[in-house]
PDB file of C-alpha atoms in Angstrom:
ATOM      1  CA  UNK H1062     -10.733   0.115   2.717  1.00 79.00           C
ATOM      2  CA  UNK H1063      -7.102   0.958   3.921  1.00 92.00           C
ATOM      3  CA  UNK H1064      -6.000  -2.810   3.575  1.00 92.00           C
ATOM      4  CA  UNK H1065      -7.505  -2.963   0.066  1.00 94.00           C
ATOM      5  CA  UNK H1066      -5.706   0.192  -1.021  1.00 95.00           C
ATOM      6  CA  UNK H1067      -2.509  -0.761   0.582  1.00 95.00           C
ATOM      7  CA  UNK H1068      -2.512  -4.239  -0.986  1.00 95.00           C
ATOM      8  CA  UNK H1069      -3.409  -2.951  -4.472  1.00 96.00           C
ATOM      9  CA  UNK H1070      -0.586  -0.290  -4.334  1.00 96.00           C
ATOM     10  CA  UNK H1071       1.990  -2.924  -3.163  1.00 95.00           C
ATOM     11  CA  UNK H1072       0.945  -5.265  -6.032  1.00 96.00           C
ATOM     12  CA  UNK H1073       1.129  -2.475  -8.635  1.00 96.00           C
ATOM     13  CA  UNK H1074       4.580  -1.319  -7.254  1.00 95.00           C
ATOM     14  CA  UNK H1075       5.565  -5.020  -7.577  1.00 94.00           C
ATOM     15  CA  UNK H1076       4.854  -4.830 -11.313  1.00 95.00           C
ATOM     16  CA  UNK H1077       1.265  -6.225 -11.529  1.00 94.00           C
ATOM     17  CA  UNK H1078      -1.155  -4.544 -13.944  1.00 96.00           C
ATOM     18  CA  UNK H1079      -3.603  -2.172 -12.102  1.00 96.00           C
ATOM     19  CA  UNK H1080      -6.707  -4.121 -12.867  1.00 96.00           C
ATOM     20  CA  UNK H1081      -5.309  -7.531 -11.882  1.00 96.00           C
ATOM     21  CA  UNK H1082      -3.732  -5.935  -8.645  1.00 96.00           C
ATOM     22  CA  UNK H1083      -7.149  -4.374  -7.687  1.00 96.00           C
ATOM     23  CA  UNK H1084      -8.889  -7.882  -8.242  1.00 97.00           C
ATOM     24  CA  UNK H1085      -6.108  -9.604  -6.061  1.00 96.00           C
ATOM     25  CA  UNK H1086      -6.292  -7.082  -3.425  1.00 96.00           C
ATOM     26  CA  UNK H1087     -10.067  -7.389  -3.200  1.00 97.00           C
ATOM     27  CA  UNK H1088      -9.684 -11.266  -2.857  1.00 96.00           C
ATOM     28  CA  UNK H1089      -6.999 -11.014  -0.176  1.00 95.00           C
ATOM     29  CA  UNK H1090      -9.146  -8.473   1.709  1.00 95.00           C
ATOM     30  CA  UNK H1091     -12.235 -10.682   1.419  1.00 95.00           C
ATOM     31  CA  UNK H1092     -10.252 -13.657   2.557  1.00 95.00           C
ATOM     32  CA  UNK H1093      -9.122 -11.931   5.569  1.00 93.00           C
ATOM     33  CA  UNK H1094     -12.612 -10.582   6.346  1.00 92.00           C
ATOM     34  CA  UNK H1095     -14.195 -14.066   5.814  1.00 93.00           C
ATOM     35  CA  UNK H1096     -11.723 -15.977   8.034  1.00 91.00           C
ATOM     36  CA  UNK H1097     -11.180 -13.374  10.660  1.00 89.00           C
ATOM     37  CA  UNK H1098     -13.754 -10.822  10.541  1.00 91.00           C
ATOM     38  CA  UNK H1099     -15.218  -9.814  13.948  1.00 90.00           C
ATOM     39  CA  UNK H1100     -12.164 -11.079  15.802  1.00 90.00           C
ATOM     40  CA  UNK H1101      -9.248  -9.421  17.424  1.00 87.00           C
ATOM     41  CA  UNK H1102      -6.060 -10.483  15.769  1.00 80.00           C
ATOM     42  CA  UNK H1103      -2.516 -10.128  17.202  1.00 72.00           C
ATOM     43  CA  UNK H1104      -0.070  -9.637  14.367  1.00 72.00           C
ATOM     44  CA  UNK H1105       3.605  -9.701  15.499  1.00 63.00           C
ATOM     45  CA  UNK H1106       5.870  -7.251  14.146  1.00 68.00           C
ATOM     46  CA  UNK H1107       8.833  -9.460  13.647  1.00 68.00           C
ATOM     47  CA  UNK H1108      12.391  -8.195  13.980  1.00 70.00           C
ATOM     48  CA  UNK H1109      12.893  -4.764  12.728  1.00 82.00           C
ATOM     49  CA  UNK H1110      16.299  -3.782  11.388  1.00 83.00           C
ATOM     50  CA  UNK H1111      17.010  -1.862  14.478  1.00 86.00           C
ATOM     51  CA  UNK H1112      15.926  -4.581  16.879  1.00 90.00           C
ATOM     52  CA  UNK H1113      18.143  -7.107  14.959  1.00 89.00           C
ATOM     53  CA  UNK H1114      21.014  -4.604  15.318  1.00 92.00           C
ATOM     54  CA  UNK H1115      20.428  -4.404  19.011  1.00 95.00           C
ATOM     55  CA  UNK H1116      20.223  -8.191  19.395  1.00 95.00           C
ATOM     56  CA  UNK H1117      23.456  -8.510  17.501  1.00 95.00           C
ATOM     57  CA  UNK H1118      25.145  -6.033  19.866  1.00 97.00           C
ATOM     58  CA  UNK H1119      23.788  -7.984  22.862  1.00 98.00           C
ATOM     59  CA  UNK H1120      25.028 -11.282  21.276  1.00 97.00           C
ATOM     60  CA  UNK H1121      28.554  -9.906  20.788  1.00 97.00           C
ATOM     61  CA  UNK H1122      28.631  -8.412  24.331  1.00 98.00           C
ATOM     62  CA  UNK H1123      27.399 -11.519  25.973  1.00 98.00           C
ATOM     63  CA  UNK H1124      30.146 -13.368  27.880  1.00 97.00           C
ATOM     64  CA  UNK H1125      27.843 -16.074  29.610  1.00 96.00           C
ATOM     65  CA  UNK H1126      27.324 -14.483  32.948  1.00 97.00           C
ATOM     66  CA  UNK H1127      26.414 -10.811  32.275  1.00 98.00           C
ATOM     67  CA  UNK H1128      22.935 -10.801  31.532  1.00 98.00           C
ATOM     68  CA  UNK H1129      21.968  -8.373  34.312  1.00 97.00           C
ATOM     69  CA  UNK H1130      24.565  -5.866  32.939  1.00 98.00           C
ATOM     70  CA  UNK H1131      23.277  -6.369  29.478  1.00 98.00           C
ATOM     71  CA  UNK H1132      19.693  -5.585  30.712  1.00 97.00           C
ATOM     72  CA  UNK H1133      20.751  -2.388  32.427  1.00 97.00           C
ATOM     73  CA  UNK H1134      22.971  -1.470  29.474  1.00 97.00           C
ATOM     74  CA  UNK H1135      20.117  -1.884  26.830  1.00 97.00           C
ATOM     75  CA  UNK H1136      17.257  -0.855  29.168  1.00 96.00           C
ATOM     76  CA  UNK H1137      15.692  -4.235  28.764  1.00 96.00           C
ATOM     77  CA  UNK H1138      14.343  -6.830  31.317  1.00 96.00           C
ATOM     78  CA  UNK H1139      16.470  -9.886  31.942  1.00 97.00           C
ATOM     79  CA  UNK H1140      13.932 -11.982  30.214  1.00 97.00           C
ATOM     80  CA  UNK H1141      14.001  -9.784  27.153  1.00 96.00           C
ATOM     81  CA  UNK H1142      17.950 -10.189  27.080  1.00 97.00           C
ATOM     82  CA  UNK H1143      17.403 -13.986  27.464  1.00 97.00           C
ATOM     83  CA  UNK H1144      14.895 -13.861  24.562  1.00 96.00           C
ATOM     84  CA  UNK H1145      17.318 -11.846  22.438  1.00 96.00           C
ATOM     85  CA  UNK H1146      20.080 -14.281  23.187  1.00 97.00           C
ATOM     86  CA  UNK H1147      17.883 -17.249  22.331  1.00 96.00           C
ATOM     87  CA  UNK H1148      17.044 -15.727  19.002  1.00 94.00           C
ATOM     88  CA  UNK H1149      20.556 -15.022  18.155  1.00 95.00           C
ATOM     89  CA  UNK H1150      21.738 -18.368  19.335  1.00 95.00           C
ATOM     90  CA  UNK H1151      19.250 -20.066  16.804  1.00 92.00           C
ATOM     91  CA  UNK H1152      20.363 -17.705  14.076  1.00 90.00           C
ATOM     92  CA  UNK H1153      23.998 -18.638  14.633  1.00 90.00           C
ATOM     93  CA  UNK H1154      23.204 -22.309  14.862  1.00 90.00           C
ATOM     94  CA  UNK H1155      21.291 -22.209  11.605  1.00 85.00           C
ATOM     95  CA  UNK H1156      24.255 -20.168  10.005  1.00 86.00           C
ATOM     96  CA  UNK H1157      26.856 -22.773  11.274  1.00 86.00           C
ATOM     97  CA  UNK H1158      24.876 -25.813  10.651  1.00 84.00           C
ATOM     98  CA  UNK H1159      22.798 -25.105   7.584  1.00 71.00           C
ATOM     99  CA  UNK H1160      19.730 -27.176   6.977  1.00 66.00           C
ATOM    100  CA  UNK H1161      20.470 -30.795   7.850  1.00 67.00           C
ATOM    101  CA  UNK H1162      17.310 -32.157   6.274  1.00 72.00           C
ATOM    102  CA  UNK H1163      16.561 -29.956   3.252  1.00 63.00           C
ATOM    103  CA  UNK H1164      13.445 -28.380   5.009  1.00 56.00           C
ATOM    104  CA  UNK H1165      14.719 -24.991   6.239  1.00 53.00           C
ATOM    105  CA  UNK H1166      11.929 -23.546   8.471  1.00 52.00           C
ATOM    106  CA  UNK H1167      11.910 -19.847   8.381  1.00 51.00           C
ATOM    107  CA  UNK H1168      10.661 -18.420  11.683  1.00 51.00           C
ATOM    108  CA  UNK H1169      10.444 -14.690  12.289  1.00 52.00           C
ATOM    109  CA  UNK H1170      10.589 -14.340  16.054  1.00 53.00           C
ATOM    110  CA  UNK H1171       8.746 -11.278  17.628  1.00 54.00           C
ATOM    111  CA  UNK H1172      10.637  -8.249  18.626  1.00 52.00           C
ATOM    112  CA  UNK H1173      11.217  -7.856  22.370  1.00 48.00           C
TER     113      UNK H1173
END
């Protein structure tokens, strides 16, 4: 019921007429129930604004050999710092190179 209400509210706030929004919200809810009902789902949160700011700070402070210091400074494991650096390296690469083949793949990495 909560998903149905939230979806309908979001569709109405996006400009859809209330009756049509309720129909679509019902269809979306039924699709989710039909495909994944009874299963445990993991839905990653993606990068929040705060996480992205933290990753950008880590990226700017990274000198190539200071991962242990960054882990301490940001209260993260070394693996989480490496993951943040990998995400930022990929964002930097995409910003510099652009899409070479016209098929930009938008991938939202998980927050660490």
